[in-house]
PDB file of C-alpha atoms in Angstrom:
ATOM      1  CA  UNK J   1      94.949 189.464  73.232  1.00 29.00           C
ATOM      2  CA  UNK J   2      98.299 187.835  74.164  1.00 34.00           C
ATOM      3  CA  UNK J   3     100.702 186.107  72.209  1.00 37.00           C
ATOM      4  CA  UNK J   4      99.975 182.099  72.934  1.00 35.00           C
ATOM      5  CA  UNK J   5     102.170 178.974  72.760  1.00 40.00           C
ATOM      6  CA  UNK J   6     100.600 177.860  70.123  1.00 41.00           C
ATOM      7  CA  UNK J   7     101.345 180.749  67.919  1.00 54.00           C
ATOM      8  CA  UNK J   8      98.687 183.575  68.124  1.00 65.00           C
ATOM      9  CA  UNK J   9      99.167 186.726  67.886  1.00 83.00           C
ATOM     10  CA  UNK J  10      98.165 190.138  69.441  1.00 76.00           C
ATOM     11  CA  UNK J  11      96.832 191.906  66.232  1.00 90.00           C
ATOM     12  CA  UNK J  12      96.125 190.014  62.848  1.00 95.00           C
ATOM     13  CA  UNK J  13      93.945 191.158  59.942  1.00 97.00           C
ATOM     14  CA  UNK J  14      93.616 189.065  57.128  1.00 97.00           C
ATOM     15  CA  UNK J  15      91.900 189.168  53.309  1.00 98.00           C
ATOM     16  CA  UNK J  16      92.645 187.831  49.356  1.00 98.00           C
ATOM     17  CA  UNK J  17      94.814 189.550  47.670  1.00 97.00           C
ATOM     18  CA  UNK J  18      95.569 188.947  44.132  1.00 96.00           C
ATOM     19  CA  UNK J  19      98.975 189.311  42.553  1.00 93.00           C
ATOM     20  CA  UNK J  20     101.127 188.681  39.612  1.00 86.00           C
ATOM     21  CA  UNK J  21     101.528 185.349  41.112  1.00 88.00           C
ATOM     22  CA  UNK J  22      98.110 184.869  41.086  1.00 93.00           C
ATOM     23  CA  UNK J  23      95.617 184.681  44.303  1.00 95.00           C
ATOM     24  CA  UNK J  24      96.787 185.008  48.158  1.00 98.00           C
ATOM     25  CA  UNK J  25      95.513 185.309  51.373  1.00 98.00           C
ATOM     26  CA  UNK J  26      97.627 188.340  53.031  1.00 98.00           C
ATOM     27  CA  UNK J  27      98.082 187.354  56.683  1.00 98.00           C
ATOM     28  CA  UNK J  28      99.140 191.020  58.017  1.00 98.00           C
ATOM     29  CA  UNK J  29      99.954 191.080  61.895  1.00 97.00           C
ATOM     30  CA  UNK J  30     101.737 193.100  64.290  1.00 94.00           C
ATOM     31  CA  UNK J  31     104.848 191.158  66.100  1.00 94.00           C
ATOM     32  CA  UNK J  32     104.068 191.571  70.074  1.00 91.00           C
ATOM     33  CA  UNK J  33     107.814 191.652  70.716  1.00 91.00           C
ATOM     34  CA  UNK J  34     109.457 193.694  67.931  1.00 91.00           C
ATOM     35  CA  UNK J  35     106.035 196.123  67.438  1.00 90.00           C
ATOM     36  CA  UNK J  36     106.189 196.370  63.586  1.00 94.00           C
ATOM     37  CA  UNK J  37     103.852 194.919  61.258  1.00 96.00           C
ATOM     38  CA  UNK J  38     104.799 191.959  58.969  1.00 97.00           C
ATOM     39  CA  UNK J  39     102.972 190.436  56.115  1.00 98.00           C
ATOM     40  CA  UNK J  40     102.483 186.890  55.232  1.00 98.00           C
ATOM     41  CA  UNK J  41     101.330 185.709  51.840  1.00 98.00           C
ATOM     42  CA  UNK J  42      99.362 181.954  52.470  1.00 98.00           C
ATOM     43  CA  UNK J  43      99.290 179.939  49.125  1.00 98.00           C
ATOM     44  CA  UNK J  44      96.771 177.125  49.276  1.00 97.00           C
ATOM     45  CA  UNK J  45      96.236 175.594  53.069  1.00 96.00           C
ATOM     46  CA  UNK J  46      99.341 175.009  54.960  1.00 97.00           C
ATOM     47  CA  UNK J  47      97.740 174.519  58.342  1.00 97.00           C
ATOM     48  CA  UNK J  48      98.830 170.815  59.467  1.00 96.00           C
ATOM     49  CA  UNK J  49     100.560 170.272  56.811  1.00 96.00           C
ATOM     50  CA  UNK J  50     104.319 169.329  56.527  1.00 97.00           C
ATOM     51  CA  UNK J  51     107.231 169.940  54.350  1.00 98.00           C
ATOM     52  CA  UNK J  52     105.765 173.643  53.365  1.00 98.00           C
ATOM     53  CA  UNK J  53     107.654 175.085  50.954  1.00 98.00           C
ATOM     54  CA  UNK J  54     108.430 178.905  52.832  1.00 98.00           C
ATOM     55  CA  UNK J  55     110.309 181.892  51.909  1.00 98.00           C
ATOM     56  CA  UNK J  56     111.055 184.582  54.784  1.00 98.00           C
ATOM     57  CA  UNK J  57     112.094 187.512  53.423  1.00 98.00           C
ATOM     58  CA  UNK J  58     113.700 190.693  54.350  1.00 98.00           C
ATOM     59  CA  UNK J  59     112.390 193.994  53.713  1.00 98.00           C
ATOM     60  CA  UNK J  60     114.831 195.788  50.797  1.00 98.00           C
ATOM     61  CA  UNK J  61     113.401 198.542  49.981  1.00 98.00           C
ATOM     62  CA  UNK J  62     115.450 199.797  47.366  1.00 97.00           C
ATOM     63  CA  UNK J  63     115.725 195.931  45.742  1.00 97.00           C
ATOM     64  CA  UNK J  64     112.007 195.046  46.278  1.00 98.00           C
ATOM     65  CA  UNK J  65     110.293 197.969  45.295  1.00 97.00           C
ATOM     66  CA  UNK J  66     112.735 200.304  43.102  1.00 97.00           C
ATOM     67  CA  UNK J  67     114.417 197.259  41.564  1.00 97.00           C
ATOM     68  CA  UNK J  68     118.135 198.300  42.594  1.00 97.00           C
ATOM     69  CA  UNK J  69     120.607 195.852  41.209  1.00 97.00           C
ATOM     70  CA  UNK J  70     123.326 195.872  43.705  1.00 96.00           C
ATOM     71  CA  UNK J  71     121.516 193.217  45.283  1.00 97.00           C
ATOM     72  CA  UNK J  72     119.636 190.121  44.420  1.00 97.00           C
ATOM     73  CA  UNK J  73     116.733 190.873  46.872  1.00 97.00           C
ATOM     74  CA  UNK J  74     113.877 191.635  44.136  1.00 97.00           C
ATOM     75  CA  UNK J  75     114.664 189.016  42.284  1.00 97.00           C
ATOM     76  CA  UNK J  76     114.630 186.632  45.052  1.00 98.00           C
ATOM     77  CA  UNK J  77     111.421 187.943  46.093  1.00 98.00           C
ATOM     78  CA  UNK J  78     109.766 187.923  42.673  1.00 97.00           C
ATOM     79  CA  UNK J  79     111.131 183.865  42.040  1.00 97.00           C
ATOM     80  CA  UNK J  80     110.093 183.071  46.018  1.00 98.00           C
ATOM     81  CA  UNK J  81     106.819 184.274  45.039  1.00 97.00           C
ATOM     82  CA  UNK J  82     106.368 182.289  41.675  1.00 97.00           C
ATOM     83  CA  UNK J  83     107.612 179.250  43.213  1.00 97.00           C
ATOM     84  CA  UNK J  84     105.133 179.223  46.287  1.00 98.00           C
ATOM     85  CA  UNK J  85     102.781 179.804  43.418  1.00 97.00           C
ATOM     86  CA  UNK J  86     103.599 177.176  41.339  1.00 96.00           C
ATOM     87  CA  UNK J  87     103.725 174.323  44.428  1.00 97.00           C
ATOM     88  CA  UNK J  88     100.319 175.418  45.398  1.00 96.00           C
ATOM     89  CA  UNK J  89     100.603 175.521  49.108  1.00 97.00           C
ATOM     90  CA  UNK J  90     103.352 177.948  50.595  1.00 98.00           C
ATOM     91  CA  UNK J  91     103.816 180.361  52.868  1.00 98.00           C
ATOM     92  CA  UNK J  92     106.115 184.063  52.243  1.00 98.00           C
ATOM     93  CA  UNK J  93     106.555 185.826  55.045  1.00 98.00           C
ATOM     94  CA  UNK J  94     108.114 189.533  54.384  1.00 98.00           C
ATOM     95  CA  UNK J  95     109.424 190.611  57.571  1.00 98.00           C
ATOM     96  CA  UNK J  96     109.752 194.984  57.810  1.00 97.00           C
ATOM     97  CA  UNK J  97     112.438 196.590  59.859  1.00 96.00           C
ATOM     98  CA  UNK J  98     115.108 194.360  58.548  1.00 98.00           C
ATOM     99  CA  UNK J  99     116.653 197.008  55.884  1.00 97.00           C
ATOM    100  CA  UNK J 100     120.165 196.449  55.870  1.00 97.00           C
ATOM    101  CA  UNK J 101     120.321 193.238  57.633  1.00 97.00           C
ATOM    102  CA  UNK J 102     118.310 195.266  60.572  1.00 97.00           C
ATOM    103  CA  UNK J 103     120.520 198.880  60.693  1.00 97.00           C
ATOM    104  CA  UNK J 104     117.647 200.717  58.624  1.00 97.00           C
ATOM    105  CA  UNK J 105     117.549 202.559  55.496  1.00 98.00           C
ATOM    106  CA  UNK J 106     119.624 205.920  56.292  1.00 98.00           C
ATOM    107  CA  UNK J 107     122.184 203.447  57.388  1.00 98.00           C
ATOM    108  CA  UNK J 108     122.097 201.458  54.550  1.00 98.00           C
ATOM    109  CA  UNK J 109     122.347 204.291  52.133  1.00 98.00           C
ATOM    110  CA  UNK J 110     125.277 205.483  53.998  1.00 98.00           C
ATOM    111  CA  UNK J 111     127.146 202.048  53.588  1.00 98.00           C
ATOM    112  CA  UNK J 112     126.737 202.503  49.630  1.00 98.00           C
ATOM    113  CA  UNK J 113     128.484 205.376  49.497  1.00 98.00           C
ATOM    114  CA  UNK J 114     131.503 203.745  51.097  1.00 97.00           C
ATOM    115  CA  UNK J 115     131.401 200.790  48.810  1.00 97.00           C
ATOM    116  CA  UNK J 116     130.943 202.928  46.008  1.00 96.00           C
ATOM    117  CA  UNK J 117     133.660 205.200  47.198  1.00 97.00           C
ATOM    118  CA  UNK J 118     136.405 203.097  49.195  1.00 97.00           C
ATOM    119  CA  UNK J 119     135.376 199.533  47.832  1.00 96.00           C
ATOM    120  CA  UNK J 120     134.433 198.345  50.782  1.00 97.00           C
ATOM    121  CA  UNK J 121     131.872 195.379  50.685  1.00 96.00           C
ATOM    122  CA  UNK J 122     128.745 195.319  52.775  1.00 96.00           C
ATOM    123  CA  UNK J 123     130.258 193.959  55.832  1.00 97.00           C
ATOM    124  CA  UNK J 124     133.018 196.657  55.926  1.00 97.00           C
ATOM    125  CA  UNK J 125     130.855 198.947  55.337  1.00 97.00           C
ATOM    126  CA  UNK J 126     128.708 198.177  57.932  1.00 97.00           C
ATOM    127  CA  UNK J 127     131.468 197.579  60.598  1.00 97.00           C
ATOM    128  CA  UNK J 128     133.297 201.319  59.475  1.00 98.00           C
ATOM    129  CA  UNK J 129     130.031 203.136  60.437  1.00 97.00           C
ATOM    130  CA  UNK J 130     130.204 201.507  64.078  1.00 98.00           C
ATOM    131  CA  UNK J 131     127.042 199.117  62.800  1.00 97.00           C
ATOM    132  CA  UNK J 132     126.663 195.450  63.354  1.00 97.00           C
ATOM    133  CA  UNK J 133     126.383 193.292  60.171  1.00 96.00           C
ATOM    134  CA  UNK J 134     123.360 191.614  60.995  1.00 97.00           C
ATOM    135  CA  UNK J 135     120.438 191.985  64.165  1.00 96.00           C
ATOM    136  CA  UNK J 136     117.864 190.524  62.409  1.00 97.00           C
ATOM    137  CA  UNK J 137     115.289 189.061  64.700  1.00 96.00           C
ATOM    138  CA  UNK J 138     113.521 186.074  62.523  1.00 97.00           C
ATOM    139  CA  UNK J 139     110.969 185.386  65.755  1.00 96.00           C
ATOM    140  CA  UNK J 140     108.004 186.914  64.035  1.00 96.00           C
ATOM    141  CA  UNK J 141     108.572 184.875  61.206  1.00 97.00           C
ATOM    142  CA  UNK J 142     108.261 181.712  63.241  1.00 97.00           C
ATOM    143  CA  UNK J 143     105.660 183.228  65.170  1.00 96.00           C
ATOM    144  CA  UNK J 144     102.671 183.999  62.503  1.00 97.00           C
ATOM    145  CA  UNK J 145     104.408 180.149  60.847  1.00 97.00           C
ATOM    146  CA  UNK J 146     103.044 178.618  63.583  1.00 96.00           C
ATOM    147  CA  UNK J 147      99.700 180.848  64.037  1.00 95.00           C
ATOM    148  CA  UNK J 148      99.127 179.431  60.528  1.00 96.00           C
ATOM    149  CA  UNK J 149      99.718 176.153  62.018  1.00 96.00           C
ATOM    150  CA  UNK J 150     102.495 174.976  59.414  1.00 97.00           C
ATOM    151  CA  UNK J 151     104.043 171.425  60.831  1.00 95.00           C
ATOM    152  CA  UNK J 152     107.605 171.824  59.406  1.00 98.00           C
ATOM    153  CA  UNK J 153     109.309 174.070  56.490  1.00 98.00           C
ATOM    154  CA  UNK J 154     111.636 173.488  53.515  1.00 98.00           C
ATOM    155  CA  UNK J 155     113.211 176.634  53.646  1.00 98.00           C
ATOM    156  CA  UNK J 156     113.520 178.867  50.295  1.00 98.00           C
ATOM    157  CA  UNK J 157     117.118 180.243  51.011  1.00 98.00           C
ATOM    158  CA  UNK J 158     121.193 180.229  50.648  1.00 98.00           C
ATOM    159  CA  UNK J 159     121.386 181.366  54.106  1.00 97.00           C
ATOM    160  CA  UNK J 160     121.959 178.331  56.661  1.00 96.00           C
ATOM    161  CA  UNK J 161     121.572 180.956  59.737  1.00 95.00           C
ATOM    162  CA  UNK J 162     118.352 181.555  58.932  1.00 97.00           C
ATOM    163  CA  UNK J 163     117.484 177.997  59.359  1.00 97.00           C
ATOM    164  CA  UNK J 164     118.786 177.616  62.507  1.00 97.00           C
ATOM    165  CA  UNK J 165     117.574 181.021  63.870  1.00 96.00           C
ATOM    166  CA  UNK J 166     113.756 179.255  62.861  1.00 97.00           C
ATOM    167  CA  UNK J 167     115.116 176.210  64.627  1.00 97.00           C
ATOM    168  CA  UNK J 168     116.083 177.946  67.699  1.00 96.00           C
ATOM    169  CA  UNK J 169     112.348 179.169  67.317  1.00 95.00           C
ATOM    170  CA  UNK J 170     110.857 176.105  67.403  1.00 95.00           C
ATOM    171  CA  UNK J 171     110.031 175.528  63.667  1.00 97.00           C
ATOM    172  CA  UNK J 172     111.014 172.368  62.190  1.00 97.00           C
ATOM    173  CA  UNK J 173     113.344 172.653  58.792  1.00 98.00           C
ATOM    174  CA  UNK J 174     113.200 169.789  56.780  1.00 98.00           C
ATOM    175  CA  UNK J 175     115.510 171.188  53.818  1.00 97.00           C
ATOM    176  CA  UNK J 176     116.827 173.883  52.514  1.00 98.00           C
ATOM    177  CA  UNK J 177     115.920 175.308  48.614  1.00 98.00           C
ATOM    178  CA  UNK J 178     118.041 177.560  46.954  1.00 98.00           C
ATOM    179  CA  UNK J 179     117.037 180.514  45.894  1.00 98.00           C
ATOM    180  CA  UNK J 180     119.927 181.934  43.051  1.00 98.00           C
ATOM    181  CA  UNK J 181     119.139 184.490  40.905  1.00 98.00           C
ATOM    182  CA  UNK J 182     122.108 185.359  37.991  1.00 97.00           C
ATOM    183  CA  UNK J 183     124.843 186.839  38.797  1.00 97.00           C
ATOM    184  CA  UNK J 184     126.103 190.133  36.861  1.00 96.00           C
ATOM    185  CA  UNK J 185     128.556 193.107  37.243  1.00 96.00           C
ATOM    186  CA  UNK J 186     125.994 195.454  39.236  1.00 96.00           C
ATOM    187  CA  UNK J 187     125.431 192.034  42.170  1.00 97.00           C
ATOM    188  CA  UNK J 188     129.199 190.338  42.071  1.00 97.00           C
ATOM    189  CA  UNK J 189     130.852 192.042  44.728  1.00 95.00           C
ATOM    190  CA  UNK J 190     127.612 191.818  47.156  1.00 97.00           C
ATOM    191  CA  UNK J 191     126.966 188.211  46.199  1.00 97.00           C
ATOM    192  CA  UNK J 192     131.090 187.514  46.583  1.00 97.00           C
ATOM    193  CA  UNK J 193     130.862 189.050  50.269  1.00 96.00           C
ATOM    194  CA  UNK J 194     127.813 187.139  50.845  1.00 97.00           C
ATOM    195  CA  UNK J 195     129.163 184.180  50.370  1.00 97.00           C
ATOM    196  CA  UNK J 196     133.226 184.666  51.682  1.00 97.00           C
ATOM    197  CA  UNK J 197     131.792 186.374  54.773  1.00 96.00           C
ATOM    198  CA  UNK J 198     128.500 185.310  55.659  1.00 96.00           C
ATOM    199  CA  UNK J 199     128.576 182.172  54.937  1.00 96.00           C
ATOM    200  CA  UNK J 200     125.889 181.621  52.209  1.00 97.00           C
ATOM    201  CA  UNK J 201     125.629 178.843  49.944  1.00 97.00           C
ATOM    202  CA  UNK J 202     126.378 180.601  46.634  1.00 97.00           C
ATOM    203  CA  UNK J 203     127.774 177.839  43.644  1.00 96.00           C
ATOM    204  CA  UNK J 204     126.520 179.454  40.650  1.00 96.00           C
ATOM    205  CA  UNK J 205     129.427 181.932  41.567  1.00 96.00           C
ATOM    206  CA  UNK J 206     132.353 179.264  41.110  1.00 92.00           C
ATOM    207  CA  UNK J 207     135.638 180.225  41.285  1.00 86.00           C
ATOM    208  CA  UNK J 208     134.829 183.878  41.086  1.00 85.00           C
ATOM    209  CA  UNK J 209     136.881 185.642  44.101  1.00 70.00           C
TER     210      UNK J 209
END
């Protein structure tokens, strides 16, 4: 089966899955243009519905899973998850192959050891190893949004390009939530270079810089 207009995809497989934030239906599916498989968590019944509260997230594997602290990617995952729990209709939407803003997780590694070594932050770092800083491709997130049918987003997220990559994709974004976790000596200088050089919306940090 072909990917649609309307949203469907080539391979989907779908069941309940219950979690710390209590019971979801886990929307797996394999993106026809990028190949891997994603995984969306469905809180509730989005499907017509407007003004879903949505969190697309990243894969970190070393935040999500191992808890690393140089980043605020677990966190943001675990709170994205309660929320969508607590508003009783959401959708999360964990996108793989995005480790290290899309250069993998060898390359990732690789860029620690220079910021641990020369202080560089994670653009530098990036940028000395010949990588890009970001080629994230947030299509399959808009993709399985609008297999579930979803009418139009508010976005759980500090990053504006985000919502207009899932504008450019045809979803509409009715706001944007933030989604700030605290800030301490292990996440400073990533949330810092977050905000003075990609652009995210980061005010709990203040005048630090």
């Amino acid at each position: 089966m072909q990917e649609t207009r309307d949203g469907e995809l080539a391979e989907v497989a779908e069941s309940d899955l219950v979690t710390r934030g209590g019971r979801f239906r886990a929307v797996a599916f394999r993106d026809p243009y990028d190949g891997n498989e994603h995984l969306a968590l469905v809180r509730g019944e989005p499907r017509g519905q407007k003004d879903v509260l949505v969190r697309v997230h990243s894969e970190c594997l070393t935040g999500d899973v191992f808890g690393a602290l140089r980043c605020e990617c677990g966190a943001q995952l675990r709170s994205a998850v309660d929320a969508i729990a607590d508003e009783g209709c959401g959708v999360l939407v964990y996108l793989r192959g995005h480790e290290g803003r899309g250069i993998g997780l060898v390359a990732k590694v690789r860029t620690h050891v220079l910021q641990d070594e020369q202080g560089l932050d994670t653009v530098d770092s990036a940028t000395a190893l010949g990588l890009p800083v970001d080629v994230r491709d947030f299509g399959p997130a808009a993709r399985v949004l609008h297999y579930l049918g979803v009418e139009s987003v508010r976005l759980l997220s500090n990053n504006e390009d985000k919502v207009l990559a899932l504008t450019d994709h045809g979803i509409k974004v009715t706001g944007r939530v933030p989604l700030l976790e605290p800030v301490d000596e292990y996440n400073v200088r990533y949330l810092m270079a977050k905000r003075d050089r990609l652009g995210h919306d980061l005010p709990h940090l203040g005048s630090l810089g």
